[in-house]
PDB file of C-alpha atoms in Angstrom:
ATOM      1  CA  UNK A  10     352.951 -28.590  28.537  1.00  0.00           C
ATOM      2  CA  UNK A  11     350.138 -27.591  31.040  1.00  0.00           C
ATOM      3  CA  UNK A  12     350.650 -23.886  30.582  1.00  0.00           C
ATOM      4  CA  UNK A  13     350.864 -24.034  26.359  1.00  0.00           C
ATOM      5  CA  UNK A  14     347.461 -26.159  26.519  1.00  0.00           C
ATOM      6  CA  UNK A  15     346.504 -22.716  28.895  1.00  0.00           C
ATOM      7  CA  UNK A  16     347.663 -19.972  26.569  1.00  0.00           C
ATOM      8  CA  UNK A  17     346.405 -21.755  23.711  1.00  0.00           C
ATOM      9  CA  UNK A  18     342.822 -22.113  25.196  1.00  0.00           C
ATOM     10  CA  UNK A  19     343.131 -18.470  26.052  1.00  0.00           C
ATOM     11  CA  UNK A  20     344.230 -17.491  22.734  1.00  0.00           C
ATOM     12  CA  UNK A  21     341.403 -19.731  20.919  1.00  0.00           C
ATOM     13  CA  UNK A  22     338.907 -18.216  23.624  1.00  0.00           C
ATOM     14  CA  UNK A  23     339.783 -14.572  22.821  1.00  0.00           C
ATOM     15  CA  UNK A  24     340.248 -14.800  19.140  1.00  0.00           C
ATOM     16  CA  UNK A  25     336.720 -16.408  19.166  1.00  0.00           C
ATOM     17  CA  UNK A  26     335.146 -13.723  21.447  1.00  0.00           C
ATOM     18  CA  UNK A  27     336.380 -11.046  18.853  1.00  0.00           C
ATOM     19  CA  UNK A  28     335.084 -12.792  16.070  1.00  0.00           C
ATOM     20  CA  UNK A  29     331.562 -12.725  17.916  1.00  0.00           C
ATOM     21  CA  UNK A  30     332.225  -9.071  18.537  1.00  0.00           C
ATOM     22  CA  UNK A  31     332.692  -8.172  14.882  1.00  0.00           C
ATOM     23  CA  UNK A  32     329.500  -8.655  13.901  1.00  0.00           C
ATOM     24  CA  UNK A  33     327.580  -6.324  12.079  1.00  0.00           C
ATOM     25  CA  UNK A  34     325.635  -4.089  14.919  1.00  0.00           C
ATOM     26  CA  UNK A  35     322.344  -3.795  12.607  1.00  0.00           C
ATOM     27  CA  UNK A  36     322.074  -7.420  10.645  1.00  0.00           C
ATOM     28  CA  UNK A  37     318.856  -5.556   8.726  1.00  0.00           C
ATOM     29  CA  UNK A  38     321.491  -3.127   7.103  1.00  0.00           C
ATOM     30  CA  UNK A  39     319.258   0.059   7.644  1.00  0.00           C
ATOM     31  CA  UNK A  40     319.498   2.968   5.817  1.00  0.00           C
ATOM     32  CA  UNK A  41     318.298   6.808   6.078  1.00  0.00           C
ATOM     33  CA  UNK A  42     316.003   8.820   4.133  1.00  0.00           C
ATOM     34  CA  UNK A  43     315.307  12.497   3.704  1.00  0.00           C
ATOM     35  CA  UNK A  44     312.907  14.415   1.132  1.00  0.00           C
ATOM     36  CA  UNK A  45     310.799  16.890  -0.093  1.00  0.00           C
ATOM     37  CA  UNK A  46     307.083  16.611  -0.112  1.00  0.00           C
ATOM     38  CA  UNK A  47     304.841  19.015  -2.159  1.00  0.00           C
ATOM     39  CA  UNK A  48     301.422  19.385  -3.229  1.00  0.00           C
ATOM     40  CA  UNK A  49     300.596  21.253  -6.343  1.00  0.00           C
ATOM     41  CA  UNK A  50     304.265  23.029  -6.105  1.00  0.00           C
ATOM     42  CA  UNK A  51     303.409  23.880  -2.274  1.00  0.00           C
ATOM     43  CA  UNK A  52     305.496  22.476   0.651  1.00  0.00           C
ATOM     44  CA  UNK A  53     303.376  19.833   2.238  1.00  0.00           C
ATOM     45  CA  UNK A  54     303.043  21.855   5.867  1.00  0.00           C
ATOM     46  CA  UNK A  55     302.082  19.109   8.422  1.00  0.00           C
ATOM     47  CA  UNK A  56     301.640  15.483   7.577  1.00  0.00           C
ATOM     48  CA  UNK A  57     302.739  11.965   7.434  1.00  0.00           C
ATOM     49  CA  UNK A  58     305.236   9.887   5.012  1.00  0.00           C
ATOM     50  CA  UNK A  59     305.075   5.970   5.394  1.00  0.00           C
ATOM     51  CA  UNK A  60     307.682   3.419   3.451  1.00  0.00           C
ATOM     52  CA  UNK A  61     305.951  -0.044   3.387  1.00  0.00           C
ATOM     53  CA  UNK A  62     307.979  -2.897   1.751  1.00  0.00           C
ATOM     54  CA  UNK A  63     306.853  -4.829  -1.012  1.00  0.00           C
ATOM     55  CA  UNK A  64     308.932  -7.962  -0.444  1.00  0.00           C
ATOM     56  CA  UNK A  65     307.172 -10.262   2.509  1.00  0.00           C
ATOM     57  CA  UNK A  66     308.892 -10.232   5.854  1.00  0.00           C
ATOM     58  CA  UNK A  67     310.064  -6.391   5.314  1.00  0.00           C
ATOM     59  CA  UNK A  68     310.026  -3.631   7.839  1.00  0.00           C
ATOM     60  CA  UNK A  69     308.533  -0.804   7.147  1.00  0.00           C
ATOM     61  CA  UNK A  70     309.253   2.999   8.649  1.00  0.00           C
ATOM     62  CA  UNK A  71     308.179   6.684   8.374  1.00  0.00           C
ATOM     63  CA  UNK A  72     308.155   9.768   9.237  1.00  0.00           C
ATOM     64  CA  UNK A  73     306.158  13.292   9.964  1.00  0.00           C
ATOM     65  CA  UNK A  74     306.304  15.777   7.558  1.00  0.00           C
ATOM     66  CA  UNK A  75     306.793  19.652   8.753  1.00  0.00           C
ATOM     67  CA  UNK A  76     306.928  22.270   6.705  1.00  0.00           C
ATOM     68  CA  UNK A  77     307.369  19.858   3.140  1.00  0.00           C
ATOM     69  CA  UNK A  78     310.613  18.457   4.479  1.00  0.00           C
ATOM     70  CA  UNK A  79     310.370  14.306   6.426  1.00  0.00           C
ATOM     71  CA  UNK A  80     314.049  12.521   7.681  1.00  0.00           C
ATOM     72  CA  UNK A  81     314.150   9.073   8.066  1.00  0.00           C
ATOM     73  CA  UNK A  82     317.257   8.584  10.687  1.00  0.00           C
ATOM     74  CA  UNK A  83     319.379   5.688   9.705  1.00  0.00           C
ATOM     75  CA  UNK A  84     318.664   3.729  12.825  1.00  0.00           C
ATOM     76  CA  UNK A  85     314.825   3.616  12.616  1.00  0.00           C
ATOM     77  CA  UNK A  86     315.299   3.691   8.696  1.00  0.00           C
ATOM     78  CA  UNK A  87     315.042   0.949   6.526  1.00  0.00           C
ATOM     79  CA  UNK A  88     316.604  -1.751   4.492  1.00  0.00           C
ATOM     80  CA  UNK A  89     317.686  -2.106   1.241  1.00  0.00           C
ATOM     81  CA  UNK A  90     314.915  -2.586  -1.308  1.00  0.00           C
ATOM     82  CA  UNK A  91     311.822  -1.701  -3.316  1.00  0.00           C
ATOM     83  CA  UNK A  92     308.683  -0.041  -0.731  1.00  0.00           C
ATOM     84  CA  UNK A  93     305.186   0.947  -1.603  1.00  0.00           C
ATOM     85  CA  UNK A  94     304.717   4.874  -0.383  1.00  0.00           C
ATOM     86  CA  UNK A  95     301.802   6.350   1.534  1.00  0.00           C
ATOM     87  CA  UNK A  96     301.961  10.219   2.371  1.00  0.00           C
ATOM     88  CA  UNK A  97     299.043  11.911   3.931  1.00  0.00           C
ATOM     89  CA  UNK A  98     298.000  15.069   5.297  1.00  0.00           C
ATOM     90  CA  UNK A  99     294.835  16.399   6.967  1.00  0.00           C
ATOM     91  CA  UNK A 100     293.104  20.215   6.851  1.00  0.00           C
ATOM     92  CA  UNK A 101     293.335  21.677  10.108  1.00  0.00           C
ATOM     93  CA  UNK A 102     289.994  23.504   9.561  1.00  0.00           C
ATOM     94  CA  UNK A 103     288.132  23.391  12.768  1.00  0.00           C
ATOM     95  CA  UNK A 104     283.968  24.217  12.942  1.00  0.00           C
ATOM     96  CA  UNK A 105     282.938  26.992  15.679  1.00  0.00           C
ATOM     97  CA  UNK A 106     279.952  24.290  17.152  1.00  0.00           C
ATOM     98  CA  UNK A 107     279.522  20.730  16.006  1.00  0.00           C
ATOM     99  CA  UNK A 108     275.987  19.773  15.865  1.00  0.00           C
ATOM    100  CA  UNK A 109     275.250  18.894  20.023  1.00  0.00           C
ATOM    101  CA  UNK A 110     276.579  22.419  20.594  1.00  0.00           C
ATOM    102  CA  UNK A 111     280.335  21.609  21.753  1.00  0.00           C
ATOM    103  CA  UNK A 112     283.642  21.893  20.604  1.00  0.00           C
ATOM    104  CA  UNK A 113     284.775  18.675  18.953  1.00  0.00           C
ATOM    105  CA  UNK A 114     286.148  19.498  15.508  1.00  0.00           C
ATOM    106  CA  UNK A 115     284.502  17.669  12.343  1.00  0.00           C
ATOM    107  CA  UNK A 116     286.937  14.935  11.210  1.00  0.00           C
ATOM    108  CA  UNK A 117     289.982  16.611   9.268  1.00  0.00           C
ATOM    109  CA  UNK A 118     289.921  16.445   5.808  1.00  0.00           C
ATOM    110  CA  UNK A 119     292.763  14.667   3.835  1.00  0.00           C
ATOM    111  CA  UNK A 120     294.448  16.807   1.413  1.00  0.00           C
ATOM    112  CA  UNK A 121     296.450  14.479  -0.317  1.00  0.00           C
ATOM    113  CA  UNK A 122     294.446  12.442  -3.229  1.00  0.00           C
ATOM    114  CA  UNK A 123     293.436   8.956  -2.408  1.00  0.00           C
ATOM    115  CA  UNK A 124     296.517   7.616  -5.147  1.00  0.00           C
ATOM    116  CA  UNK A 125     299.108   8.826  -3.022  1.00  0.00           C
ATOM    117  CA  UNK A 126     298.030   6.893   0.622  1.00  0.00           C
ATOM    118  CA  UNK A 127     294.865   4.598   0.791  1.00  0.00           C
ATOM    119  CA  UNK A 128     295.264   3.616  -2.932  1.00  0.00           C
ATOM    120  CA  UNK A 129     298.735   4.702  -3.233  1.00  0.00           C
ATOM    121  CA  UNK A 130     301.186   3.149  -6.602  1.00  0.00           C
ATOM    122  CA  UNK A 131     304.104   5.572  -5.850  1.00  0.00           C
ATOM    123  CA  UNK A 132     307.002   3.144  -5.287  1.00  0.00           C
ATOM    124  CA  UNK A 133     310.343   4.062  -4.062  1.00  0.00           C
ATOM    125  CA  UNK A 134     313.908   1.661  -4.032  1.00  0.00           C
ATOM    126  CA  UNK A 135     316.279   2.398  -0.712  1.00  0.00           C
ATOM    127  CA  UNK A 136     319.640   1.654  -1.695  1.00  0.00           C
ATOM    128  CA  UNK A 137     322.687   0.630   0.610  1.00  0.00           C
ATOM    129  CA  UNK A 138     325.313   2.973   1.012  1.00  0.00           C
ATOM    130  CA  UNK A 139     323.883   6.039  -0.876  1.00  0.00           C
ATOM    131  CA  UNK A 140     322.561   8.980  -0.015  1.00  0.00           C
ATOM    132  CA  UNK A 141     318.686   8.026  -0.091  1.00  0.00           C
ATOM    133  CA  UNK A 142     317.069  11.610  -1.166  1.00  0.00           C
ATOM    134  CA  UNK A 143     313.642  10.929  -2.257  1.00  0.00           C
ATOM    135  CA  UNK A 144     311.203  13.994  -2.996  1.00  0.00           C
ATOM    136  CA  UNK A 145     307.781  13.478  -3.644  1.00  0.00           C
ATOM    137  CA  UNK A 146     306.036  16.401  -6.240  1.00  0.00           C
ATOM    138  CA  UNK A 147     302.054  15.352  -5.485  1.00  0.00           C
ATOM    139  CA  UNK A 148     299.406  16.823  -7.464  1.00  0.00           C
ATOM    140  CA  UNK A 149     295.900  16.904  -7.039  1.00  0.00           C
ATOM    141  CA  UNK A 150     294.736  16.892 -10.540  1.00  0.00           C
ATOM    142  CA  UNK A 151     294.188  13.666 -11.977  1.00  0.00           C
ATOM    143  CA  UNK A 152     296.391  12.757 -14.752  1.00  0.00           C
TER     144      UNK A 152
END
């Protein structure tokens, strides 16, 4: 009797250590994103892509962007759902002198319109098990 009571405490103690072992390994469900960013039909060279969400509590992620393209890996990515998008990218212009004589470079200039990153309405969903290829085609005229 003693040693059913044993294998039956080891069974209930390993069955329940599975259980706790099948859980999912990212509870948030994150997914990957890739794209294309342009400006006025040009490959955005060097800049930044941001994904904030819209729903309270969210995480947000982003990315660089080099030479137009920006990958979101799946395990910094983000979670199903609806996310406000900011993409920026500054001039790499540089002055010879700055006005005391040295070498410190004006502030870069931002190249994307304001309507696309401080004041940005472009609004993206990241769906669960898909392929999540969003390209952004930015413009600077206004519409």
């Amino acid at each position: 009797m003693w040693n059913s009571r044993l294998n039956a405490l080891c069974f209930i103690s390993l069955f329940t250590a599975t259980l706790v072992g099948c859980g999912t390994k990212d509870p948030l469900q994150r997914q990957g994103a890739t794209g294309i960013v342009t400006l006025d039909g040009t490959p955005v060279a060097n800049g930044t892509i941001t994904f904030e969400p819209l729903s309270p509590g969210g995480h947000s992620s982003g990315a660089t962007v080099t030479d137009g393209a920006y990958k979101i890996p799946a395990e910094r990515g983000l979670p199903p759902g609806e996310y406000l998008i900011r993409i920026s990218a500054a001039s790499h212009e540089r002055s010879e002198t700055n006005e005391a004589g040295g070498d410190v470079p004006p502030p870069a200039k931002e190249l994307v319109p304001t309507r696309y990153n401080a004041k940005s309405d472009l609004k993206r969903t990241i769906e669960a098990g898909k392929p999540n290829k969003l390209d952004f085609e930015l413009t600077t005229k206004t519409k």
